[in-house]
């Protein structure tokens, strides 16, 4: 599992500006008047290190300067490999918030103003927390008054021994659940588990009379109307921002910042001897330090980023990341069209660094290890060994027509097909429904294909995983299930009785080394389509030529022969590159230049997966990124988008509404179209439903729990569980009620002083409480 270790310090004490460690039970609590430094060291194979410095809204310039100096020193001590992040209160990065799964709590004041950090088992507390957010929760201390409340948010009245959660009538279920988890976190970490939690639904306060009595005893009687709700998270503008790369230099003795390029960016724009600033449309600023840049340039990178923000008149809370060559963040690499790690291996090999020593793991794909290594299954996009059952339908007259098994694997560009693959996992049938869309199919056929997919999906009670397959971009598992018989015809139709136009000579490019990864694709019948690295099949009315490029392997030649036998029963003439007969070139319309570069297998781009929450729970459709995601971040009320670079997954939660489901698909298409790295719009988009996740999806999550969905508690279940404490809270209300009365109020209510009341026998105290209306 990928775990991490964290150090956590405020950057100063009030006297010496020193870093002071924060007790673990106080992690996630931030004083608004302080600055903090957080060191996160991942224990995964990548051993990545991140340094965040957090700036409170009321911290001084001296404190902020001290924090920046300490960050630079810490970075230097760690060899310059960490990624540095500047975090401003209320505008923290998703990565920073991910360290505190139950939320951040902003506390008034600072350590230097006499406030002390959280101490376990302290109950002399009275505070009101304003809770916001559904994925990344923040809670800010506000005035303990009804005037702090509004109709759309959630508030925690923390009284030490009791924590009352008041849910605004316009808050949603996910917000309520997150607030309960925060309340439980406060109880467990700060009160040693010895505090009780009660929940009031703001629109049904009469259903919780004892809890309301306690709230009124602290806040007083409410007069007037509560304020309207405050808009929640703003849309993430990073995706559509204009990306610009600037070169930073002080060679002339004066700092010069010069624009180099705009998106899509390529890695060769970065020179090791220099530093660069990448500006993501003002939403974030990233500084890249070349390993051969001067010490002065590297050490002042952070201050230059802040200066750049001021020069551009960007908001002071603009996010800043600083990284060194070789230690780039995943987000930085996602902004480049391609990225190659130093020492990266080809093919299926993976390179990762452990400490300062590069280690190379050669990972050979083996279908028998898919379930033992779920991450491998995900990376190779294989759910099983392709030994399951196949059914194929073609769209004919907008209806489904079964395809004869003898022609399985033959797909025509003028058609659309549905392929249902059935396999077993853990003694349970699983389904994948592939929607193959021909490049030349009509729009009506494409629409009918999607419609019929829904109908077929419904027949299996929503269990199939739906995969949209764009012609020519068939995923690996799709190839495997046809066992080397996959042939893609450029146009025409496979419908029986329909005569396709005679194309004359037809040329097919054959790629693959065994039946699990081979397909033949029709390409334009001309010499320029040839490639020295592959096998080609040229079919004319008179001859069938099997052309072997100089760069192809023996395995590829064998697969070429197998495919040739599927396409034609005629005898095949073997043609070696450079020894072609005249009839070969005549069939292709004459000789012409073609790709003759030495084979270089496509390198696997080291782009880390990204997860986004797609939700309209706030009244607007938003896509919000989830950093350092786990299975717990998959919200059953929403649709989640998982971007693995080679594929886009849309995970549909059981309680996601129809609008979110529909809009998320449109957003996935738009996400690819507007991606700053110039992504391929034909990237496969796969729909996965909660509880029916294939290994190609689950493998991107550490320690996936297949039984989670049956065992997790919903908000209603958690609230019901807390309900058993209400009797306790009722009696607790009585004692707390007396605690928060002034001496004058107490004497007016009970007719005696507090000290005299305590000397009375219990029966007499209870009698006075009844007369006061507390029973």
XYZ file of C-alpha atoms in Angstrom:
775
model
C 0.000 0.000 0.000
C 1.107 3.525 -0.628
C 1.375 5.129 2.759
C 3.245 8.222 3.836
C 4.918 9.859 6.769
C 4.363 13.483 7.660
C 6.139 16.104 9.687
C 4.031 19.093 10.693
C 5.375 22.357 12.131
C 4.148 25.910 12.571
C 6.963 28.010 11.181
C 7.622 29.950 14.366
C 7.044 30.636 17.975
C 6.273 34.243 18.877
C 9.732 34.920 20.267
C 12.352 33.246 18.063
C 10.684 32.448 14.716
C 11.610 28.784 15.089
C 9.857 25.735 13.748
C 7.920 24.006 16.528
C 6.525 20.468 16.054
C 2.732 20.146 16.186
C 1.341 17.201 18.200
C -0.149 14.495 16.009
C -3.603 14.829 17.554
C -3.643 18.461 16.367
C -2.863 17.687 12.730
C -5.468 19.332 10.536
C -6.000 22.220 12.991
C -4.558 25.508 11.702
C -4.390 28.826 13.552
C -5.254 31.661 11.167
C -2.495 33.824 12.644
C 0.281 31.281 11.971
C 2.249 29.734 9.135
C 2.881 25.991 8.960
C 5.270 23.670 7.128
C 4.167 20.146 6.239
C 6.626 17.509 5.008
C 5.050 14.499 3.307
C 7.224 11.490 2.415
C 5.483 8.754 0.435
C 6.541 5.202 1.236
C 5.595 3.980 -2.232
C 8.225 2.780 -4.678
C 8.580 6.313 -6.051
C 9.619 7.661 -2.611
C 8.251 11.086 -3.573
C 8.667 13.958 -1.128
C 6.507 17.078 -0.891
C 6.926 20.216 1.204
C 3.933 22.498 1.746
C 4.010 25.805 3.543
C 0.650 27.095 4.691
C -0.085 30.795 5.161
C -2.814 31.821 7.592
C -5.011 34.768 6.620
C -3.851 36.885 9.567
C -0.192 35.778 9.683
C 2.463 38.506 9.503
C 4.874 39.184 6.646
C 7.751 38.202 8.950
C 6.155 34.810 9.612
C 5.523 34.238 5.910
C 9.117 35.164 5.097
C 10.444 32.841 7.806
C 8.328 29.990 6.457
C 9.700 30.505 2.929
C 13.296 30.481 4.243
C 12.723 27.291 6.222
C 11.167 25.604 3.185
C 14.221 26.478 1.059
C 16.569 25.158 3.764
C 14.569 21.951 4.169
C 14.532 21.445 0.403
C 18.312 21.885 0.222
C 18.851 19.496 3.138
C 16.789 16.858 1.283
C 18.907 17.184 -1.849
C 16.575 19.473 -3.796
C 14.283 16.599 -4.779
C 11.018 17.596 -3.011
C 8.223 19.454 -4.758
C 7.422 22.651 -2.853
C 3.873 23.998 -2.572
C 2.721 27.394 -1.328
C -0.709 27.061 0.294
C -2.947 29.975 1.264
C -5.776 29.572 3.781
C -9.053 28.849 2.015
C -7.349 28.134 -1.340
C -5.355 25.008 -0.503
C -4.448 22.538 -3.244
C -6.323 19.246 -3.548
C -3.086 17.432 -2.716
C -2.713 19.341 0.564
C -6.329 18.714 1.540
C -5.947 15.016 0.754
C -3.618 14.635 3.757
C -6.530 15.499 6.035
C -9.277 13.180 4.839
C -11.758 14.331 7.484
C -11.197 18.019 6.849
C -9.265 21.137 7.865
C -10.188 23.244 10.901
C -9.267 26.931 10.910
C -8.862 28.280 14.455
C -8.917 31.905 15.471
C -5.746 33.610 16.645
C -2.316 31.992 16.704
C 0.092 30.132 18.911
C 1.850 33.423 19.660
C -1.317 35.164 20.865
C -1.781 32.940 23.868
C -3.795 30.196 22.167
C -2.605 26.675 22.779
C -2.716 23.764 20.418
C -5.292 21.043 20.760
C -4.934 18.939 23.870
C -6.545 15.544 24.189
C -9.248 15.144 26.858
C -9.859 18.891 27.209
C -13.587 19.559 27.619
C -13.691 23.231 28.626
C -14.582 24.262 25.076
C -17.261 26.354 23.439
C -16.879 27.068 19.733
C -18.923 27.112 16.530
C -17.460 25.610 13.344
C -18.785 26.563 9.906
C -18.359 23.453 7.712
C -18.131 23.636 3.902
C -17.381 21.183 1.124
C -18.334 17.678 0.022
C -14.997 16.218 -1.069
C -12.447 18.412 0.699
C -13.998 19.700 3.908
C -12.974 22.876 5.711
C -14.318 24.111 9.030
C -13.738 27.654 10.228
C -14.287 28.992 13.730
C -16.980 31.667 13.615
C -18.792 33.769 16.185
C -20.888 31.603 18.532
C -24.134 33.198 17.435
C -27.194 32.471 15.299
C -25.995 35.279 13.018
C -23.198 32.972 11.815
C -25.655 30.389 10.462
C -27.071 30.104 6.941
C -29.570 27.805 5.231
C -27.163 25.977 2.926
C -24.241 24.929 5.137
C -23.553 22.790 8.177
C -22.443 23.991 11.593
C -20.860 22.117 14.483
C -21.515 23.513 17.953
C -18.616 22.054 19.925
C -19.230 22.084 23.685
C -16.444 19.748 24.731
C -18.506 16.847 26.030
C -21.122 17.224 23.287
C -20.858 18.119 19.600
C -24.115 19.161 17.936
C -24.305 19.057 14.166
C -26.875 21.437 12.678
C -27.630 20.714 8.998
C -28.867 23.613 6.897
C -32.191 22.769 5.160
C -30.496 23.231 1.759
C -27.432 21.080 2.514
C -27.119 17.733 0.721
C -26.510 14.221 1.970
C -22.824 14.122 1.048
C -22.143 17.367 2.933
C -23.950 15.959 5.966
C -21.930 12.746 5.839
C -18.628 14.614 5.639
C -19.627 16.791 8.587
C -20.461 13.695 10.673
C -17.032 12.260 9.852
C -15.394 15.540 10.913
C -17.368 15.556 14.171
C -16.280 11.966 14.852
C -12.681 12.896 14.080
C -12.796 15.748 16.623
C -14.336 13.392 19.179
C -11.762 10.650 18.648
C -8.574 12.709 18.261
C -9.228 15.688 20.501
C -11.519 14.211 23.166
C -10.075 10.713 23.362
C -13.432 9.334 22.159
C -15.234 10.752 25.218
C -17.694 13.154 23.622
C -21.177 12.553 22.247
C -22.511 13.678 18.869
C -26.063 14.704 18.101
C -27.561 15.766 14.754
C -30.284 18.344 14.088
C -31.897 18.651 10.669
C -32.318 22.402 10.226
C -35.622 21.983 8.420
C -37.014 19.713 11.162
C -35.726 21.218 14.390
C -38.884 20.200 16.249
C -37.786 16.551 15.873
C -34.785 17.179 18.183
C -36.185 19.164 21.139
C -33.463 18.230 23.667
C -30.640 19.155 21.305
C -32.365 22.408 20.326
C -32.767 23.257 24.013
C -29.027 22.844 24.452
C -28.268 24.990 21.392
C -30.618 27.726 22.623
C -28.993 27.636 26.062
C -25.708 28.569 24.370
C -26.843 30.691 21.415
C -29.987 32.223 22.885
C -33.407 32.316 21.229
C -33.243 32.767 17.460
C -34.927 35.874 16.091
C -35.488 36.710 12.445
C -34.610 34.579 9.435
C -31.332 32.795 8.780
C -29.139 33.995 5.908
C -29.349 32.407 2.468
C -26.805 29.761 1.474
C -23.313 30.712 0.337
C -22.129 29.320 -3.059
C -19.810 26.345 -2.686
C -16.732 25.369 -4.673
C -15.984 27.233 -7.867
C -15.364 25.280 -11.092
C -11.772 24.186 -11.648
C -10.434 26.557 -14.304
C -7.117 24.726 -14.736
C -8.380 22.495 -17.538
C -9.299 25.290 -19.940
C -6.562 27.713 -18.934
C -4.036 28.972 -21.481
C -0.685 27.441 -20.585
C 2.439 29.553 -21.049
C 6.063 28.644 -20.402
C 8.541 31.377 -19.393
C 12.343 31.222 -19.291
C 13.867 32.746 -16.150
C 17.424 34.070 -16.256
C 19.705 36.387 -14.305
C 22.699 36.069 -16.664
C 22.771 39.826 -17.202
C 22.674 40.504 -13.487
C 19.032 41.405 -13.779
C 16.076 39.037 -13.544
C 14.598 38.445 -16.983
C 11.403 36.486 -17.599
C 10.747 35.712 -21.259
C 7.854 33.775 -22.794
C 9.041 30.600 -24.551
C 5.934 28.717 -25.703
C 2.228 28.094 -25.219
C 0.373 24.762 -24.997
C 0.687 22.045 -26.051
C 4.156 21.959 -24.482
C 6.926 19.475 -25.223
C 9.625 18.339 -22.819
C 12.503 19.447 -25.057
C 11.608 23.077 -24.278
C 13.196 22.614 -20.831
C 16.977 23.069 -20.581
C 18.847 21.660 -17.574
C 20.948 24.807 -17.258
C 17.985 27.112 -16.674
C 14.862 27.697 -14.604
C 11.351 28.096 -15.999
C 7.962 29.333 -14.854
C 4.857 27.575 -16.146
C 1.792 29.795 -15.854
C -1.532 27.963 -15.887
C -3.690 30.925 -16.799
C -3.160 32.535 -13.395
C -4.849 29.644 -11.575
C -1.473 28.198 -10.585
C 2.200 28.909 -11.163
C 4.842 26.180 -11.366
C 8.595 26.703 -11.185
C 10.953 24.136 -12.760
C 14.599 24.170 -11.671
C 17.129 22.636 -14.068
C 19.757 20.482 -12.355
C 22.558 22.568 -13.874
C 21.028 25.949 -12.996
C 23.031 28.219 -10.712
C 22.634 27.892 -6.947
C 21.279 31.434 -6.783
C 18.643 30.706 -9.428
C 17.568 27.515 -7.681
C 17.443 28.951 -4.146
C 15.400 31.982 -5.193
C 12.865 30.019 -7.243
C 10.102 30.337 -4.666
C 10.514 34.086 -4.180
C 10.589 34.563 -7.944
C 7.286 32.751 -8.293
C 5.742 35.115 -5.744
C 7.273 38.062 -7.603
C 5.862 36.743 -10.884
C 2.387 36.602 -9.313
C 2.671 40.226 -8.195
C 3.994 41.370 -11.591
C 1.055 39.680 -13.332
C -1.429 41.165 -10.830
C -2.659 37.692 -10.001
C -4.488 37.115 -6.684
C -2.161 36.701 -3.698
C -3.659 33.256 -3.031
C -2.535 31.872 -6.424
C -1.172 28.341 -6.019
C 2.601 27.864 -6.388
C 4.587 24.676 -6.992
C 8.380 24.522 -7.134
C 10.147 21.408 -8.389
C 13.560 20.232 -9.542
C 14.439 18.413 -12.736
C 13.747 14.720 -12.195
C 11.297 15.394 -9.365
C 8.407 16.867 -11.350
C 4.893 16.629 -9.962
C 2.269 14.536 -11.751
C 0.267 17.682 -12.559
C 3.308 19.319 -14.184
C 3.912 16.304 -16.425
C 0.224 16.209 -17.369
C 0.631 19.604 -19.036
C 3.140 18.253 -21.553
C 2.162 16.384 -24.704
C 4.760 13.705 -23.984
C 7.103 13.061 -21.097
C 10.052 10.693 -20.882
C 11.728 9.858 -17.594
C 15.494 9.598 -17.553
C 16.436 5.930 -17.875
C 12.902 5.000 -18.876
C 12.687 1.552 -20.396
C 10.767 0.628 -23.524
C 7.695 -1.490 -23.936
C 6.197 -2.799 -20.706
C 9.197 -1.995 -18.531
C 8.816 0.575 -15.766
C 11.433 2.849 -14.258
C 11.187 4.196 -10.759
C 13.632 5.752 -8.353
C 14.307 4.636 -4.832
C 16.128 7.377 -3.009
C 18.892 8.577 -5.295
C 19.436 5.218 -6.992
C 17.540 4.468 -10.203
C 16.049 0.994 -10.242
C 14.535 -0.615 -13.330
C 11.819 -3.241 -13.099
C 11.142 -5.184 -16.274
C 7.489 -6.161 -15.988
C 6.486 -8.807 -18.505
C 2.778 -9.020 -19.160
C 1.337 -12.333 -18.012
C -2.446 -12.784 -17.959
C -2.108 -15.310 -15.124
C -0.802 -12.553 -12.864
C -3.588 -10.067 -13.544
C -5.453 -10.652 -10.313
C -2.301 -11.097 -8.252
C -1.078 -7.734 -9.562
C -4.154 -5.530 -10.006
C -2.076 -2.504 -10.944
C -0.558 -4.458 -13.843
C -4.060 -5.432 -14.972
C -5.052 -1.782 -14.944
C -1.965 -0.577 -16.773
C -2.383 -3.174 -19.499
C -6.194 -2.727 -19.495
C -6.859 -6.473 -19.310
C -9.685 -7.807 -17.128
C -8.896 -11.499 -17.662
C -7.162 -13.940 -20.025
C -9.784 -13.380 -22.767
C -11.188 -16.920 -22.446
C -14.774 -15.753 -21.834
C -17.843 -15.926 -24.071
C -18.493 -13.480 -26.937
C -21.748 -12.309 -28.521
C -21.740 -9.815 -31.409
C -24.580 -7.714 -32.864
C -24.564 -5.291 -35.789
C -26.868 -2.268 -36.030
C -29.170 -2.889 -38.988
C -32.128 -0.578 -39.649
C -31.448 0.874 -36.179
C -32.113 -2.547 -34.600
C -29.789 -5.285 -33.288
C -28.944 -8.136 -35.646
C -26.843 -11.067 -34.431
C -23.610 -11.613 -36.324
C -22.693 -15.104 -37.578
C -19.900 -16.489 -35.354
C -17.954 -17.460 -38.479
C -17.335 -13.742 -39.138
C -16.548 -12.736 -35.540
C -13.664 -10.282 -35.545
C -14.473 -8.683 -38.917
C -15.521 -5.059 -38.453
C -16.516 -2.714 -41.287
C -16.089 1.064 -41.104
C -19.622 1.619 -42.364
C -21.201 -0.292 -39.469
C -21.672 -0.109 -35.702
C -21.451 -3.187 -33.497
C -22.183 -4.257 -29.926
C -19.884 -6.930 -28.458
C -20.912 -8.503 -25.143
C -18.091 -10.300 -23.367
C -19.017 -12.547 -20.423
C -16.471 -13.913 -17.945
C -16.332 -15.233 -14.399
C -14.632 -13.685 -11.404
C -15.007 -14.977 -7.855
C -17.716 -17.395 -9.034
C -19.793 -14.504 -10.331
C -20.556 -13.593 -13.943
C -19.141 -10.266 -15.109
C -19.909 -8.433 -18.339
C -18.184 -5.971 -20.651
C -20.244 -4.341 -23.386
C -18.094 -2.889 -26.174
C -19.681 -0.321 -28.497
C -17.620 -0.297 -31.710
C -18.385 2.692 -33.910
C -17.296 2.628 -37.553
C -15.687 5.760 -38.899
C -18.131 5.907 -41.811
C -21.318 4.862 -39.970
C -24.216 7.315 -40.129
C -25.095 9.482 -37.135
C -28.390 7.602 -36.833
C -26.496 4.311 -36.547
C -24.137 5.718 -33.919
C -27.134 6.990 -31.925
C -28.937 3.654 -32.320
C -25.785 1.855 -31.125
C -25.807 3.852 -27.889
C -29.567 3.349 -27.481
C -29.346 -0.422 -28.021
C -26.424 -0.570 -25.584
C -28.696 0.884 -22.892
C -31.387 -1.685 -23.703
C -28.905 -4.549 -23.538
C -27.441 -3.127 -20.329
C -30.911 -3.077 -18.770
C -31.451 -6.748 -19.657
C -28.486 -7.554 -17.426
C -29.703 -5.251 -14.622
C -27.008 -2.672 -15.258
C -24.149 -5.085 -14.559
C -22.105 -4.635 -17.795
C -19.149 -2.294 -17.942
C -19.699 -0.185 -21.072
C -16.708 0.670 -23.260
C -16.899 3.002 -26.238
C -14.440 1.797 -28.886
C -13.401 4.237 -31.596
C -12.451 2.545 -34.875
C -8.691 2.098 -35.047
C -8.213 2.586 -31.275
C -9.345 -0.808 -30.048
C -8.183 -1.516 -26.459
C -5.910 -4.456 -25.767
C -8.575 -6.663 -24.240
C -10.787 -6.121 -27.296
C -7.965 -7.474 -29.466
C -7.409 -10.437 -27.157
C -11.000 -11.714 -27.150
C -10.869 -12.246 -30.956
C -7.727 -14.418 -30.714
C -5.818 -12.875 -33.622
C -8.874 -12.785 -35.931
C -9.537 -9.044 -35.658
C -9.697 -7.373 -39.088
C -10.779 -3.754 -39.516
C -12.095 -2.860 -42.984
C -11.887 0.872 -43.767
C -15.381 1.148 -45.242
C -18.281 -0.891 -46.501
C -20.603 -3.073 -44.463
C -20.766 -6.623 -43.241
C -24.505 -6.883 -43.789
C -25.464 -10.023 -45.732
C -26.770 -9.404 -49.237
C -25.117 -5.965 -49.527
C -22.486 -5.682 -52.271
C -19.666 -3.368 -51.269
C -18.004 -1.179 -53.946
C -14.943 -2.819 -55.514
C -11.918 -0.972 -54.075
C -9.473 -2.730 -56.400
C -6.257 -3.423 -54.498
C -6.651 -3.528 -50.717
C -3.752 -3.091 -48.298
C -3.840 -4.296 -44.678
C -1.297 -3.488 -41.982
C -0.812 -6.387 -39.545
C 0.477 -5.664 -36.050
C 0.959 -8.123 -33.212
C 3.214 -10.904 -31.987
C 0.622 -13.427 -30.772
C -3.119 -13.988 -30.889
C -3.727 -11.815 -27.814
C -2.458 -8.585 -29.364
C -2.854 -8.886 -33.144
C -5.112 -6.988 -35.508
C -5.135 -6.190 -39.220
C -6.196 -2.697 -40.243
C -7.004 -1.615 -43.798
C -4.912 1.371 -44.870
C -4.884 3.388 -48.133
C -3.673 1.157 -50.970
C -0.545 3.088 -51.867
C 3.172 2.686 -51.256
C 3.358 5.562 -48.751
C 1.262 3.475 -46.320
C 4.073 0.925 -45.892
C 6.262 0.869 -42.788
C 9.567 -0.951 -42.505
C 8.661 -2.177 -39.009
C 5.494 -4.094 -39.914
C 3.877 -6.820 -41.961
C 1.464 -5.856 -44.770
C -1.009 -7.871 -46.805
C -1.764 -6.642 -50.327
C -4.799 -8.262 -51.965
C -5.638 -7.739 -55.645
C -7.976 -9.612 -57.989
C -5.059 -11.692 -59.228
C -2.571 -11.914 -56.350
C -2.146 -11.876 -52.579
C 1.230 -10.490 -51.443
C 2.544 -10.897 -47.878
C 5.151 -8.118 -47.448
C 7.686 -8.349 -44.623
C 9.358 -5.135 -43.547
C 12.990 -5.358 -42.441
C 12.100 -4.384 -38.877
C 9.422 -7.011 -38.235
C 10.079 -10.048 -36.044
C 9.516 -13.750 -36.687
C 6.458 -13.701 -34.405
C 4.963 -10.837 -36.379
C 5.493 -12.729 -39.637
C 3.690 -15.771 -38.248
C 0.713 -13.643 -37.222
C 0.759 -12.043 -40.672
C 0.397 -15.485 -42.262
C -2.515 -16.352 -39.962
C -4.388 -13.159 -40.819
C -3.671 -13.631 -44.515
C -5.378 -17.024 -44.396
C -8.468 -15.381 -42.891
C -8.633 -12.767 -45.646
C -8.035 -15.047 -48.591
C -7.774 -18.725 -49.431
C -5.488 -17.927 -52.380
C -1.816 -18.814 -52.278
C 0.248 -16.011 -50.815
C 3.407 -14.652 -52.377
C 6.027 -13.758 -49.751
C 7.713 -10.437 -50.536
C 10.773 -9.267 -48.604
C 11.364 -5.530 -48.305
C 13.792 -4.478 -51.031
C 13.021 -7.507 -53.210
C 9.504 -6.569 -54.425
C 8.383 -7.739 -57.900
C 7.092 -5.128 -60.340
C 3.491 -6.347 -59.947
C 3.624 -5.375 -56.273
C 4.428 -1.731 -57.002
C 1.980 -1.595 -59.903
C -0.864 -2.690 -57.574
C 0.066 0.162 -55.209
C 0.167 2.740 -57.994
C 3.930 2.926 -58.163
C 6.843 3.344 -55.771
C 6.806 6.149 -53.215
C 8.716 7.041 -50.009
C 7.432 5.368 -46.828
C 8.434 5.131 -43.135
C 11.812 3.430 -42.903
C 12.935 4.528 -39.413
C 14.436 1.855 -37.168
C 11.803 0.351 -34.860
C 11.304 2.149 -31.585
C 8.528 0.629 -29.524
C 6.115 3.184 -28.189
C 7.248 4.160 -24.740
C 4.744 4.096 -21.958
C 4.111 7.674 -20.832
C 4.658 7.924 -17.074
C 1.475 9.908 -16.491
C -0.101 9.183 -13.157
C -3.877 8.665 -13.059
C -6.144 11.543 -11.976
C -9.572 11.313 -10.352
C -12.328 13.924 -10.662
C -15.692 14.193 -8.926
C -18.523 15.123 -11.323
C -21.422 16.548 -9.340
C -24.312 18.985 -9.493
C -25.150 18.695 -5.786
C -24.415 22.395 -5.345
C -26.855 23.302 -8.115
C -24.144 23.638 -10.769
C -22.284 20.877 -12.570
C -18.665 20.851 -11.378
C -15.631 18.663 -11.995
C -13.380 18.695 -8.943
C -10.038 16.880 -8.801
C -9.338 14.482 -5.932
C -5.647 14.228 -5.041
C -3.978 11.084 -3.658
C -7.259 9.293 -4.197
C -8.407 6.034 -2.644
C -11.503 3.886 -3.031
C -13.104 5.896 -0.212
C -13.163 8.916 -2.541
C -15.638 7.215 -4.877
C -18.897 8.877 -3.868
C -22.044 6.814 -4.525
C -24.033 10.044 -5.004
C -21.870 11.181 -7.917
C -20.090 10.251 -11.109
C -16.295 10.038 -10.909
C -13.935 10.501 -13.854
C -10.674 8.526 -13.734
C -8.083 9.623 -16.297
C -5.351 7.000 -16.822
C -4.075 8.830 -19.943
C -4.580 5.789 -22.177
C -8.232 5.565 -21.142
C -10.980 7.589 -19.455
C -13.270 5.830 -16.963
C -16.649 7.175 -15.865
C -17.610 5.521 -12.579
C -21.358 5.795 -11.944
C -22.357 5.788 -8.274
C -25.561 3.962 -7.355
C -27.235 7.212 -6.275
C -25.902 9.458 -9.053
C -28.706 11.345 -10.778
C -29.456 11.157 -14.491
C -28.261 14.692 -15.188
C -24.841 13.992 -13.657
C -24.525 10.762 -15.632
C -25.415 12.446 -18.905
C -23.384 15.579 -18.319
C -20.307 13.662 -17.137
C -20.005 11.898 -20.493
C -20.212 15.227 -22.318
C -17.651 16.598 -19.887
C -15.310 13.649 -20.517
C -15.380 14.412 -24.236
C -14.822 18.119 -23.533
C -12.064 17.246 -21.026
C -10.122 15.444 -23.767
C -10.828 18.154 -26.320
C -9.602 20.998 -24.090
C -6.719 19.202 -22.364
C -3.645 21.469 -22.446
C -1.423 18.557 -23.548
C -3.354 18.179 -26.806
C -4.861 14.786 -25.957
C -6.191 12.366 -28.561
C -9.994 12.934 -28.762
C -10.373 9.257 -29.700
C -9.102 8.103 -26.288
C -11.449 5.302 -25.118
C -14.154 6.348 -22.635
C -15.331 3.464 -20.459
C -18.434 3.517 -18.244
C -18.167 1.523 -14.995
C -20.981 1.029 -12.504
C -20.599 0.872 -8.743
C -20.285 -2.727 -7.602
C -19.345 -3.993 -11.078
C -15.826 -2.587 -11.415
C -13.433 -4.561 -13.694
C -9.732 -5.026 -12.784
C -8.780 -2.468 -15.439
C -10.432 0.091 -13.165
C -9.784 -1.280 -9.673
C -6.092 -1.817 -10.378
C -5.498 1.946 -10.226
C -6.578 1.932 -6.564
C -4.405 0.594 -3.778
C -5.996 -2.171 -1.686
C -9.331 -2.288 -3.502
C -12.069 -3.791 -1.313
C -14.624 -5.664 -3.434
C -17.011 -5.894 -0.444
C -16.887 -2.213 0.480
C -20.164 -1.233 -1.114
C -22.108 -3.748 0.946
C -20.460 -2.767 4.225
C -20.129 1.012 4.083
C -22.466 3.136 6.204
C -24.648 5.742 4.522
C -25.344 9.116 6.123
C -28.737 7.908 7.328
C -27.169 4.799 8.903
C -24.475 6.843 10.628
C -27.073 9.300 11.911
C -29.196 6.413 13.221
C -26.140 5.001 14.956
C -25.550 8.340 16.655
C -29.213 8.429 17.716
C -28.582 5.936 20.490
C -26.654 8.653 22.320
C -29.554 11.123 22.407
C -30.754 9.986 25.829
C -27.260 10.578 27.166
C -27.178 14.003 25.507
C -30.548 14.867 27.041
C -29.108 14.440 30.529
C -25.857 16.021 29.426
C -27.904 19.010 28.260
C -29.010 19.678 31.810
C -25.498 19.856 33.224
C -24.116 21.847 30.275
C -27.104 24.207 30.430
C -26.117 25.139 33.976
C -22.448 25.507 32.979
C -23.187 28.218 30.388
C -25.458 30.365 32.576
C -23.924 33.451 34.183
C -24.097 33.586 37.973
C -26.881 36.176 37.755
C -28.872 34.074 35.241
C -28.397 30.968 37.382
C -29.649 32.679 40.550
C -32.608 34.192 38.688
C -33.584 30.768 37.296
C -33.178 28.622 40.434
C -33.654 31.187 43.201
C -30.269 30.423 44.796
C -26.560 30.774 44.061
C -24.669 28.121 42.121
C -22.687 27.100 45.231
C -25.831 26.745 47.361
C -27.488 24.735 44.564
C -24.580 22.281 44.533
C -24.963 21.725 48.338
C -28.601 20.633 47.917
C -29.474 16.900 47.809
C -30.072 15.430 44.356
C -33.836 15.132 44.753
C -34.024 18.809 45.652
C -31.836 19.816 42.655
C -34.079 17.805 40.302
C -37.158 19.399 41.830
C -35.770 22.876 41.092
C -34.876 21.803 37.524
C -38.464 20.652 36.946
C -39.817 23.951 38.204
C -37.391 25.745 35.853
C -38.825 23.763 32.924
C -35.725 21.650 32.296
C -37.582 18.323 32.796
